[in-house]
Each structure stands twice: as structure tokens, then as C-alpha cells.
mmCIF file of C-alpha atoms in Angstrom:
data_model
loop_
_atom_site.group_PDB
_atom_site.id
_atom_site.type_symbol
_atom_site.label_atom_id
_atom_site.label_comp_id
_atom_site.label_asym_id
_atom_site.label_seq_id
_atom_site.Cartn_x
_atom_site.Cartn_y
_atom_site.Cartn_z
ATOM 1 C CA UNK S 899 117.755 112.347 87.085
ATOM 2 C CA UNK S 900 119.187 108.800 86.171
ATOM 3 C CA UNK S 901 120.233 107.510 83.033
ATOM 4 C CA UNK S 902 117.226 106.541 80.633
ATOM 5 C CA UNK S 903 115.769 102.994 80.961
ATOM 6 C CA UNK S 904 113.283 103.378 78.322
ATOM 7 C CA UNK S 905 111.576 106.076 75.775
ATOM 8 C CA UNK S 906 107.860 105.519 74.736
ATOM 9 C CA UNK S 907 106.361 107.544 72.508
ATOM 10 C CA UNK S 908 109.060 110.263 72.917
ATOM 11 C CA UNK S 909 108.306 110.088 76.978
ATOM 12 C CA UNK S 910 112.023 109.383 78.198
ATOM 13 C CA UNK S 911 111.717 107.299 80.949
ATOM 14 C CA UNK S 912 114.424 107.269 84.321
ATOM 15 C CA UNK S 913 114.391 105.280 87.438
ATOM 16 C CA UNK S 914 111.340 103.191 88.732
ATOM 17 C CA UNK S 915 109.900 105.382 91.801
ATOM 18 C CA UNK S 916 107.146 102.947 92.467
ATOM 19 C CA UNK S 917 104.906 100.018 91.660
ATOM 20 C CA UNK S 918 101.006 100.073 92.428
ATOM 21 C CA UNK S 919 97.639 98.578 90.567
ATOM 22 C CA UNK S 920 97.857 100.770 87.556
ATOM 23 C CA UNK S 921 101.805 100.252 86.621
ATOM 24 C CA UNK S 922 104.811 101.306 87.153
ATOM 25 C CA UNK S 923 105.662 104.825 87.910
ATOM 26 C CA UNK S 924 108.683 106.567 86.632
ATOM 27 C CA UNK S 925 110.699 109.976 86.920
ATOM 28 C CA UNK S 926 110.756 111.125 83.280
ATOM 29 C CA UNK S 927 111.184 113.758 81.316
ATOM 30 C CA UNK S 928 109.730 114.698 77.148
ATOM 31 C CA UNK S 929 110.968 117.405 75.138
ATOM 32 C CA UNK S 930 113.121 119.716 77.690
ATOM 33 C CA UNK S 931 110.725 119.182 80.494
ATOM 34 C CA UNK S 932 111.680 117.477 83.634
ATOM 35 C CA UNK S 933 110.583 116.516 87.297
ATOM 36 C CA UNK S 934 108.186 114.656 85.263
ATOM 37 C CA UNK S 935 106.199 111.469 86.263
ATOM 38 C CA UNK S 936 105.125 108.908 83.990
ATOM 39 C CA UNK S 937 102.744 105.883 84.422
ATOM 40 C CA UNK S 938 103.934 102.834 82.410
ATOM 41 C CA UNK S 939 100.087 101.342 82.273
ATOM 42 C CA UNK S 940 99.664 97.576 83.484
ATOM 43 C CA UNK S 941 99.516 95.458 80.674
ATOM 44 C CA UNK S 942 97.199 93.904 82.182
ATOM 45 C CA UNK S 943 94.774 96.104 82.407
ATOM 46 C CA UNK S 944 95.396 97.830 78.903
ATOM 47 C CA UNK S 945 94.154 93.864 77.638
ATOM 48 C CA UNK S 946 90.470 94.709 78.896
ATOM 49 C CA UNK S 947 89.498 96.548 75.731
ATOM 50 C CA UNK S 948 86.725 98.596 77.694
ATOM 51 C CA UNK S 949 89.898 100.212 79.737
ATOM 52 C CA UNK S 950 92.244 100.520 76.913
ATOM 53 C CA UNK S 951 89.334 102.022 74.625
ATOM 54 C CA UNK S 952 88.120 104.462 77.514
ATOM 55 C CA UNK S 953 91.968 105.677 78.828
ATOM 56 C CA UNK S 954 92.799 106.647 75.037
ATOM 57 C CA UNK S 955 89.545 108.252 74.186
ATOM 58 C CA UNK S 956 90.388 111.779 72.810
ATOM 59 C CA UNK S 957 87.559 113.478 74.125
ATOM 60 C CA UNK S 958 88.039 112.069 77.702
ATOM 61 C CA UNK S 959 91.621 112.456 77.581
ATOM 62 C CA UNK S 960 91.243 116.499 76.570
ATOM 63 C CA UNK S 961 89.280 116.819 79.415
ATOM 64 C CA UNK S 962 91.666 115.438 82.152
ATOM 65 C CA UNK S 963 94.552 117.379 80.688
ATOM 66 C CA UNK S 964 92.630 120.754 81.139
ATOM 67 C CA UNK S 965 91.869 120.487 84.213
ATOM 68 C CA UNK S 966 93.721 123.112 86.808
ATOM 69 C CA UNK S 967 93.551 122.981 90.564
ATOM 70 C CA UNK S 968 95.775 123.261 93.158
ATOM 71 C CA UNK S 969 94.422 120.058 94.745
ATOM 72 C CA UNK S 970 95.009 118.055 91.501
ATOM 73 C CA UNK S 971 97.934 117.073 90.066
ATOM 74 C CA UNK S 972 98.263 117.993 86.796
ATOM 75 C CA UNK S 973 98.048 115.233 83.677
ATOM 76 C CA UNK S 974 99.864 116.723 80.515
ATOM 77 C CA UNK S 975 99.662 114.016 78.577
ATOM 78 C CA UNK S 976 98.438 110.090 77.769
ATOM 79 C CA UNK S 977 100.479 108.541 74.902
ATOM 80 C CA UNK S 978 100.576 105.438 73.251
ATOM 81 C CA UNK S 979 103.109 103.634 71.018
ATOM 82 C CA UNK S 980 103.068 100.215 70.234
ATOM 83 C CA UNK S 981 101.400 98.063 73.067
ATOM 84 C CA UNK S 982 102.519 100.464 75.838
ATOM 85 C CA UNK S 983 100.449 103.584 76.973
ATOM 86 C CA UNK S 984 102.218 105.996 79.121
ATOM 87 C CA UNK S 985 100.289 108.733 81.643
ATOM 88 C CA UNK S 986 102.675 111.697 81.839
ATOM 89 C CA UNK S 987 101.545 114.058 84.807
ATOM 90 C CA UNK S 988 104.160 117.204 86.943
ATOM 91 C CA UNK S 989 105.678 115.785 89.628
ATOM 92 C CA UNK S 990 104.626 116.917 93.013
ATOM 93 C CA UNK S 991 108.073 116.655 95.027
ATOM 94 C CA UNK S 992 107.973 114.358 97.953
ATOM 95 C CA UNK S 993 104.934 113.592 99.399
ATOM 96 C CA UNK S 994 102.724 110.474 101.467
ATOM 97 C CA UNK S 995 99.581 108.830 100.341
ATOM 98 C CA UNK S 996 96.805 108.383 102.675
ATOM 99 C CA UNK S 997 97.177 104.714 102.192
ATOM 100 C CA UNK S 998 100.650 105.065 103.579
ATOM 101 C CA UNK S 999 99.273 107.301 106.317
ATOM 102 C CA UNK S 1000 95.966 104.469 107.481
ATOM 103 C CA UNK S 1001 98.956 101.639 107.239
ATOM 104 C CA UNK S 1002 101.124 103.488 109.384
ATOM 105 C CA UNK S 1003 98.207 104.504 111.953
ATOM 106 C CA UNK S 1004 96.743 100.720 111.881
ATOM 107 C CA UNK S 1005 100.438 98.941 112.977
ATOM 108 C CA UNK S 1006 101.052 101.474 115.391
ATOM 109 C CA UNK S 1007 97.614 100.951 116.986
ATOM 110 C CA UNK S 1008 95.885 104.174 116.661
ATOM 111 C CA UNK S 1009 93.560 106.574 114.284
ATOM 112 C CA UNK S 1010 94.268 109.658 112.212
ATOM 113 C CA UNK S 1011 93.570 112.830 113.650
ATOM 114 C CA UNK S 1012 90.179 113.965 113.166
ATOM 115 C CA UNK S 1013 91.823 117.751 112.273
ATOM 116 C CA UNK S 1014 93.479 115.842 109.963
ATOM 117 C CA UNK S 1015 90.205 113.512 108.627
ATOM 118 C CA UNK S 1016 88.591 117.194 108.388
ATOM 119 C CA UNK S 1017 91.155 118.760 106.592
ATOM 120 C CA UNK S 1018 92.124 115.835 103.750
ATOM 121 C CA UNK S 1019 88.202 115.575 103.312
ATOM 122 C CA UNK S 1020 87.445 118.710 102.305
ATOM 123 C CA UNK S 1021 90.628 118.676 100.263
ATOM 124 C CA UNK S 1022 89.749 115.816 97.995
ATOM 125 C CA UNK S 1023 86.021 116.559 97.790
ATOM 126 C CA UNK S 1024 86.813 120.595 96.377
ATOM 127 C CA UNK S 1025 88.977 118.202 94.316
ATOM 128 C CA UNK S 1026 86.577 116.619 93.021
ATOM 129 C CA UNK S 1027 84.152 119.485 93.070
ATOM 130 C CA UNK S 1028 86.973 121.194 90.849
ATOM 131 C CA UNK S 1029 87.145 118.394 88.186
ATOM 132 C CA UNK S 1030 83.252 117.950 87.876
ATOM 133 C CA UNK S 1031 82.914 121.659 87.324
ATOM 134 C CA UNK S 1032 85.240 120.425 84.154
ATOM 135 C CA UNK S 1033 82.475 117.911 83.546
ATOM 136 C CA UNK S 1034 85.213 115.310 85.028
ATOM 137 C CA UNK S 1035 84.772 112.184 86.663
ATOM 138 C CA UNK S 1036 87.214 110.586 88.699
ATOM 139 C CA UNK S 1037 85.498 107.351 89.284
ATOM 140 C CA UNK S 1038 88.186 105.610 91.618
ATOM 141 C CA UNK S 1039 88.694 108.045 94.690
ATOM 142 C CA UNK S 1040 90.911 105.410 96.936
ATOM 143 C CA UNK S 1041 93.727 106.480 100.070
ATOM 144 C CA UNK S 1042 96.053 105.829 97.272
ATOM 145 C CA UNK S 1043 95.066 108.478 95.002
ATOM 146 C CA UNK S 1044 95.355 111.413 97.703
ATOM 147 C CA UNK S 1045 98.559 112.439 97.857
ATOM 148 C CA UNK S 1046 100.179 114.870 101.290
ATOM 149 C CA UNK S 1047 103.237 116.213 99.692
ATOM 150 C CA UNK S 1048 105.871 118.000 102.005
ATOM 151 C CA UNK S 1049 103.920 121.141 101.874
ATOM 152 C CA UNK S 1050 100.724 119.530 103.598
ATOM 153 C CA UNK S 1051 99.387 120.448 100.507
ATOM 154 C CA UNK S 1052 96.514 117.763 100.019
ATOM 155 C CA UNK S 1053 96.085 116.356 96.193
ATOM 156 C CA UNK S 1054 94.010 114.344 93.861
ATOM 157 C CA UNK S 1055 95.325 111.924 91.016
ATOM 158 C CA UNK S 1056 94.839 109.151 89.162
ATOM 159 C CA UNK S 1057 91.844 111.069 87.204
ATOM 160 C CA UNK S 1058 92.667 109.322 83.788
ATOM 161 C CA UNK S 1059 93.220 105.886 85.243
ATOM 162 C CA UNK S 1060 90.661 106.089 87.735
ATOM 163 C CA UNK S 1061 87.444 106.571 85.216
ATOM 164 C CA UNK S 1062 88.717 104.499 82.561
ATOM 165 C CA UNK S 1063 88.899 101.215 85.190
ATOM 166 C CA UNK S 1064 85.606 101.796 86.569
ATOM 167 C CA UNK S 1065 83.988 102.394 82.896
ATOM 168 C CA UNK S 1066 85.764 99.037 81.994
ATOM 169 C CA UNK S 1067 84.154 97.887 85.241
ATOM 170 C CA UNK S 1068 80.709 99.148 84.345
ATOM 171 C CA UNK S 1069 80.872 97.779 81.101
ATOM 172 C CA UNK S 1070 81.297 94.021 82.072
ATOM 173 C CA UNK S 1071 85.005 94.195 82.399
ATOM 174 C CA UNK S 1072 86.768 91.336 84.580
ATOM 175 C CA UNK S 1073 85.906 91.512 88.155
ATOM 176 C CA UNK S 1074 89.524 91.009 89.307
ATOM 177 C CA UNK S 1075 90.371 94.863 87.453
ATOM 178 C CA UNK S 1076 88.853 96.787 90.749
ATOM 179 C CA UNK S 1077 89.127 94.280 93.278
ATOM 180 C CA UNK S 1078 91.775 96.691 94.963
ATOM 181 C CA UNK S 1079 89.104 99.384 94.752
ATOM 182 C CA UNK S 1080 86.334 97.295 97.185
ATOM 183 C CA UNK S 1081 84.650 99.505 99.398
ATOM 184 C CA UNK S 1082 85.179 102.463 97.658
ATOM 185 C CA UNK S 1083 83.240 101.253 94.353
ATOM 186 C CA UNK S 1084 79.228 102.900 94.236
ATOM 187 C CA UNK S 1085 77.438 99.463 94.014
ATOM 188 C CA UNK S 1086 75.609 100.864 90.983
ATOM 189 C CA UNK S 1087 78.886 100.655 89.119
ATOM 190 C CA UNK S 1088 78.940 96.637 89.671
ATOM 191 C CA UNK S 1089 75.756 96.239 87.531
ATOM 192 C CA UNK S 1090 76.392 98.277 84.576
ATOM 193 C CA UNK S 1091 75.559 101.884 85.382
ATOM 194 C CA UNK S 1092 78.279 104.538 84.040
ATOM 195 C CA UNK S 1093 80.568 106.400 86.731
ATOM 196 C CA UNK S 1094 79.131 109.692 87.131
ATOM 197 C CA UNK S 1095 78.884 112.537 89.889
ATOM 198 C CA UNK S 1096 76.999 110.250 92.502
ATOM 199 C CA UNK S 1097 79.637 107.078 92.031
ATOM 200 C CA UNK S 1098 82.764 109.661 93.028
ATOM 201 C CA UNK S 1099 80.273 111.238 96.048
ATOM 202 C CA UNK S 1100 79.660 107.202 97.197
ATOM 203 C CA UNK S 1101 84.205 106.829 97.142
ATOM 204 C CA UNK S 1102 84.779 110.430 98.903
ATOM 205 C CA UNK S 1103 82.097 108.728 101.665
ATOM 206 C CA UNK S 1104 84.381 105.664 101.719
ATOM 207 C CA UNK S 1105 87.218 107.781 102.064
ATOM 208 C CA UNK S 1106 85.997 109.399 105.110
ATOM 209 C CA UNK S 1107 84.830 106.557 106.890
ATOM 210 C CA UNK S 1108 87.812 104.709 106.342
ATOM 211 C CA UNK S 1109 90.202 107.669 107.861
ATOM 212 C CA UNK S 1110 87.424 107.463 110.637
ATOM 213 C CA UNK S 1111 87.448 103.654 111.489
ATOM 214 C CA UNK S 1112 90.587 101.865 109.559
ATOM 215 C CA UNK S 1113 88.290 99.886 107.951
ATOM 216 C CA UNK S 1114 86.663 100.337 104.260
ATOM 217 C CA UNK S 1115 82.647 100.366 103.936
ATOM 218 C CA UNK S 1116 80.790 98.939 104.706
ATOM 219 C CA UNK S 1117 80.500 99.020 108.336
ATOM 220 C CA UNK S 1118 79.596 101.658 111.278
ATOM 221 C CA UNK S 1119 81.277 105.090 111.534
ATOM 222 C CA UNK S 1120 80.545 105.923 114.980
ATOM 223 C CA UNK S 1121 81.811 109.783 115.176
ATOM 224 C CA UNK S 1122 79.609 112.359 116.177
ATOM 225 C CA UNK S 1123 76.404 113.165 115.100
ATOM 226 C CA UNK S 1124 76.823 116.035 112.385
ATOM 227 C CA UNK S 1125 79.335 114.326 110.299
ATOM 228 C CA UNK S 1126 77.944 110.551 110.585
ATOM 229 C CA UNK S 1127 74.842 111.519 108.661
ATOM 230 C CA UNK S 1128 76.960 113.319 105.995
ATOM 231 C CA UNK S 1129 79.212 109.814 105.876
ATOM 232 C CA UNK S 1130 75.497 107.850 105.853
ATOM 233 C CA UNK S 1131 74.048 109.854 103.091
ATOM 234 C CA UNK S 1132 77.302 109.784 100.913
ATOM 235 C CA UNK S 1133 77.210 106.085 101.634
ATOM 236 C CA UNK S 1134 73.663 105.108 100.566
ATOM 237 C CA UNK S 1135 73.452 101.988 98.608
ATOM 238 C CA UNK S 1136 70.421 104.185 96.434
ATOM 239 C CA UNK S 1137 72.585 106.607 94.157
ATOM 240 C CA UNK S 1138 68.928 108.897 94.732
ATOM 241 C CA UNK S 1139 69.331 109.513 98.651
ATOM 242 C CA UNK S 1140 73.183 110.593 98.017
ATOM 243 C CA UNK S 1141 74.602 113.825 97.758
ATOM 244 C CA UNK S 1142 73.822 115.147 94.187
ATOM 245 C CA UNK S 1143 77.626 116.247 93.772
ATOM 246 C CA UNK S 1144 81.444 116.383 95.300
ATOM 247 C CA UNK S 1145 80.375 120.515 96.002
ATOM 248 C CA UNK S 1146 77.206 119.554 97.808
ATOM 249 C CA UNK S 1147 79.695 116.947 100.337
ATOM 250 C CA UNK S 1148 82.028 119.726 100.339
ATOM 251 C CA UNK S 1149 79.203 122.229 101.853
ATOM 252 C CA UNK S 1150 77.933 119.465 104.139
ATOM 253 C CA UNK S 1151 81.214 118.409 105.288
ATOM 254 C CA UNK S 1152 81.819 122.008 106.337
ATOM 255 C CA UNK S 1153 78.551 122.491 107.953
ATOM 256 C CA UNK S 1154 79.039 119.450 109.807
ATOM 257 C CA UNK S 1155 82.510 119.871 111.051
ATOM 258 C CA UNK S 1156 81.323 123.372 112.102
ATOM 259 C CA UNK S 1157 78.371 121.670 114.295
ATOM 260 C CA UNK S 1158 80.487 119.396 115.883
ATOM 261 C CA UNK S 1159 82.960 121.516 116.707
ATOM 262 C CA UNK S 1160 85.712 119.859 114.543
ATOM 263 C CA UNK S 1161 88.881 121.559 113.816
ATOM 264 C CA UNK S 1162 90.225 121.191 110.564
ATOM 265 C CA UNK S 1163 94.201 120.580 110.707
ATOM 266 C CA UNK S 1164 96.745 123.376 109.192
ATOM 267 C CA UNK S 1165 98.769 122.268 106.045
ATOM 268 C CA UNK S 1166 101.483 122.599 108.858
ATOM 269 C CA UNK S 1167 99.894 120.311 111.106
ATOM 270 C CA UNK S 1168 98.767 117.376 108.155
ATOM 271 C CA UNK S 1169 102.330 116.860 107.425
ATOM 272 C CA UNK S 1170 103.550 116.665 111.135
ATOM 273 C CA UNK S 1171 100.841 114.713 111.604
ATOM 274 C CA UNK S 1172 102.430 112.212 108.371
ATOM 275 C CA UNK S 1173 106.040 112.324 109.764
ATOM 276 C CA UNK S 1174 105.047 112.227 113.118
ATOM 277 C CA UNK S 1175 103.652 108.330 112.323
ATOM 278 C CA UNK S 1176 107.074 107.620 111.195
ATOM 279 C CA UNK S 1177 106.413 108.205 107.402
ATOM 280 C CA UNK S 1178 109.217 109.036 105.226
ATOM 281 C CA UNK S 1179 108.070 111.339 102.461
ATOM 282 C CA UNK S 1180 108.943 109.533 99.444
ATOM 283 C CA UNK S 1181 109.291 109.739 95.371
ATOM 284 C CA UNK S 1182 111.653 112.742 95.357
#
């Protein structure tokens, strides 16, 4: 751990690990505790008041911190002081995103493995399944929120960030807050409706097909039969002819892997698969 750059709201923060859409990301540590991550929020999205208001509401925020899976990673914590709020979450050791992992597949010229498109799937939908049990909602399932760590162990974050940008979103927030979420936004979101069960279904479609094709929705999957139509019906434009919820895609999925005769790739053989596309495993 590196000396201190900052403390917010008793949150001591270390060395800058990273930089994506919702802040910076930090090694930090808060009364004793380390191997600690913290998200310094993006100022610029804590000045849409729908995003600030919804990332600091109590009840919300209770919610997201009790929820325990081993495909999540944990949130202890969402603090404010001043004009900063940080997101406080257990660090997860090294790992890979599946952003990193498409990038790496799309310069080198080729596709993920479909063990490995089986495998992440049904990882981040019993995610989700997991958190809606908790009456959670993600709202912002993207290749950067699934995380491979070094373990092959396949997990979900980004819960508090996620649903408080697409309830600014839903509320008439500025456009230019989710533009790096297109594809994997339910279109009902766009004119007002809240995120809910069907909008995270809609993103775990968009994550499939993109592992499938490269490409973000919308578009043509073109994979075998079985697990096309579950991709279709996660991806209808009419939140009514989706998949009711994350466990009903997780039961699918299986079914339709299972038909096809998909195998579904070893925690052994997701993170060979990562390294083996030149990846470096990083954020120690």
C-alpha cells in the first residue's frame, strides 16, 4: 500500500489503479481494513441531481451493501463528504474485465470461446439472479462490470453506480451520462420507464451477444439454434416478450447450452483462456 493521496469521509485513499466512466478507482483502506477499493465518483456525473439523489439514497444504498454472493463483489460502503462521494467495495486481487477480454479478441482477429461465452453468462446472470432475490437492480450490466479475477472466478460490480445512472437516465437525465452504456441500455429506459428486472434481463442479452459477435446490439447473433432464441427473447425491444427475470435467463441459458451441446469452460480454463489473449491481470 502507497502513501495516502487523499482521505474522504474517513476513506484513506492510496494509489490511482484505474480510470473508467464512473471515476477514479483507488486502493484504500478505512478504519484498520485494507485491500480495499474505493470509487472517487465523476464529478460529473454526481452534477445530474437524479444520479447524485439516487447513489446516496439510504434505502437503495442498504440494499447494495447486503447483498452476498460469490459472483458479486462486495460494496461496504457509499460515503459522502463535501462535494465528493466515495464507493468503498473488497478488493478482488488481480483480475480482467470482459471489456479487456472482447478488446483483446477483436485486435487479434478472433472470438471468445464459446466454453467461455457459456461459462461468464451464466456467471453474471446467477449474479444478477442473486441481487434481485435482494430486490436489487443492477441496471447497467456492461463487459466492464464483469470482472475474471486470477481464480477464473467470474464477478459482478458496479451495482450502486450502475442503477443510480440509469435511474438518472430514466428520469430525463443528460443523454451524454450512458452514452458508454449503448447497446446494453433496455430501450424502455430511454423514455422514462424505471430500471427494473426486465431492463437488467435486456443488458445480460447484450452481454451475450456481444461475447458472441464483437459487436453490441443491435444486430444478428448467428450461433446455433437453442441459444439464439434465448439471446432474441432477452433482446426484445417489448419489455412483455422478455424473460420475466435474470433466474428465468439463467434456466434458459442452461437449457440451451445443454441442447446445443455447449460446454461451459472450467474456472481453470476462463482464465487461460484471459492470459492466453495476452491479458495481463491487472489492479493488484
Amino acid at each position: 500500500m502507497g502513501p495516502p493521496e487523499r482521505i474522504i469521509a474517513g476513506v484513506v485513499l492510496c494509489e490511482r489503479l484505474a480510470v473508467g466512466m464512473y471515476g477514479a478507482v483507488h486502493r484504500a483502506q478505512r478504519e484498520g481494513q485494507r485491500h480495499l477499493r474505493a470509487l472517487v465518483v465523476e464529478p460529473r456525473l454526481l452534477a445530474e441531481p437524479g444520479f447524485h439523489h439516487e447513489l446516496l439514497d439510504k434505502t437503495q444504498a442498504d440494499k447494495v451493501i447486503s447483498l452476498t454472493s460469490e459472483q458479486i463483489v462486495p460494496t461496504l460502503a457509499i460515503e459522502s463528504e463535501g462535494p465528493d462521494v466515495v464507493v468503498l467495495t473488497h478488493g478482488v486481487g488481480r483480475y480482467v474485465t470482459v471489456q479487456d477480454m472482447l478488446a483483446s479478441a477483436r485486435a487479434r482477429g478472433f472470438k471468445i470461446e464459446r466454453s467461455v461465452v457459456a461459462a461468464v453468462s451464466l456467471a453474471a446472470a446467477e449474479a444478477l439472479a442473486a441481487a434481485h432475490r435482494a430486490r436489487v437492480v443492477h441496471g447497467a450490466v456492461h463487459p466492464r462490470s464483469v470482472l475474471v479475477d486470477e481464480e477464473g472466478t467470474v464477478r459482478l460490480t458496479d451495482f450502486a453506480v450502475g442503477r443510480a445512472l440509469t435511474a438518472a437516465v430514466a428520469q430525463g437525465g443528460d443523454s451524454a451520462l450512458w452514452r458508454g452504456l449503448a447497446g446494453f441500455l433496455a430501450p424502455e429506459l430511454a423514455i422514462g420507464a424505471a430500471p427494473g428486472p426486465q431492463s437488467d434481463v435486456f443488458a445480460l442479452g447484450a452481454l451475450v451477444f456481444v461475447m458472441l459477435t464483437g459487436d453490441a446490439p443491435p444486430g444478428s447473433v448467428s450461433t446455433t439454434a437453442a441459444v439464439e432464441r434465448v439471446v432474441s427473447k432477452a433482446l426484445d425491444t417489448d419489455p412483455g416478450q422478455r424473460y420475466r427475470t435474470p433466474e428465468d435467463v439463467v434456466e434458459a441459458l442452461r437449457v440451451a447450452f445443454s441442447t446445443d451441446g455447449w460446454a461451459i469452460a472450467s474456472p481453470a480454463e476462463i482464465i487461460a483462456a484471459a492470459v492466453g489473449q495476452s491479458l495481463s491481470l491487472i489492479h493488484i
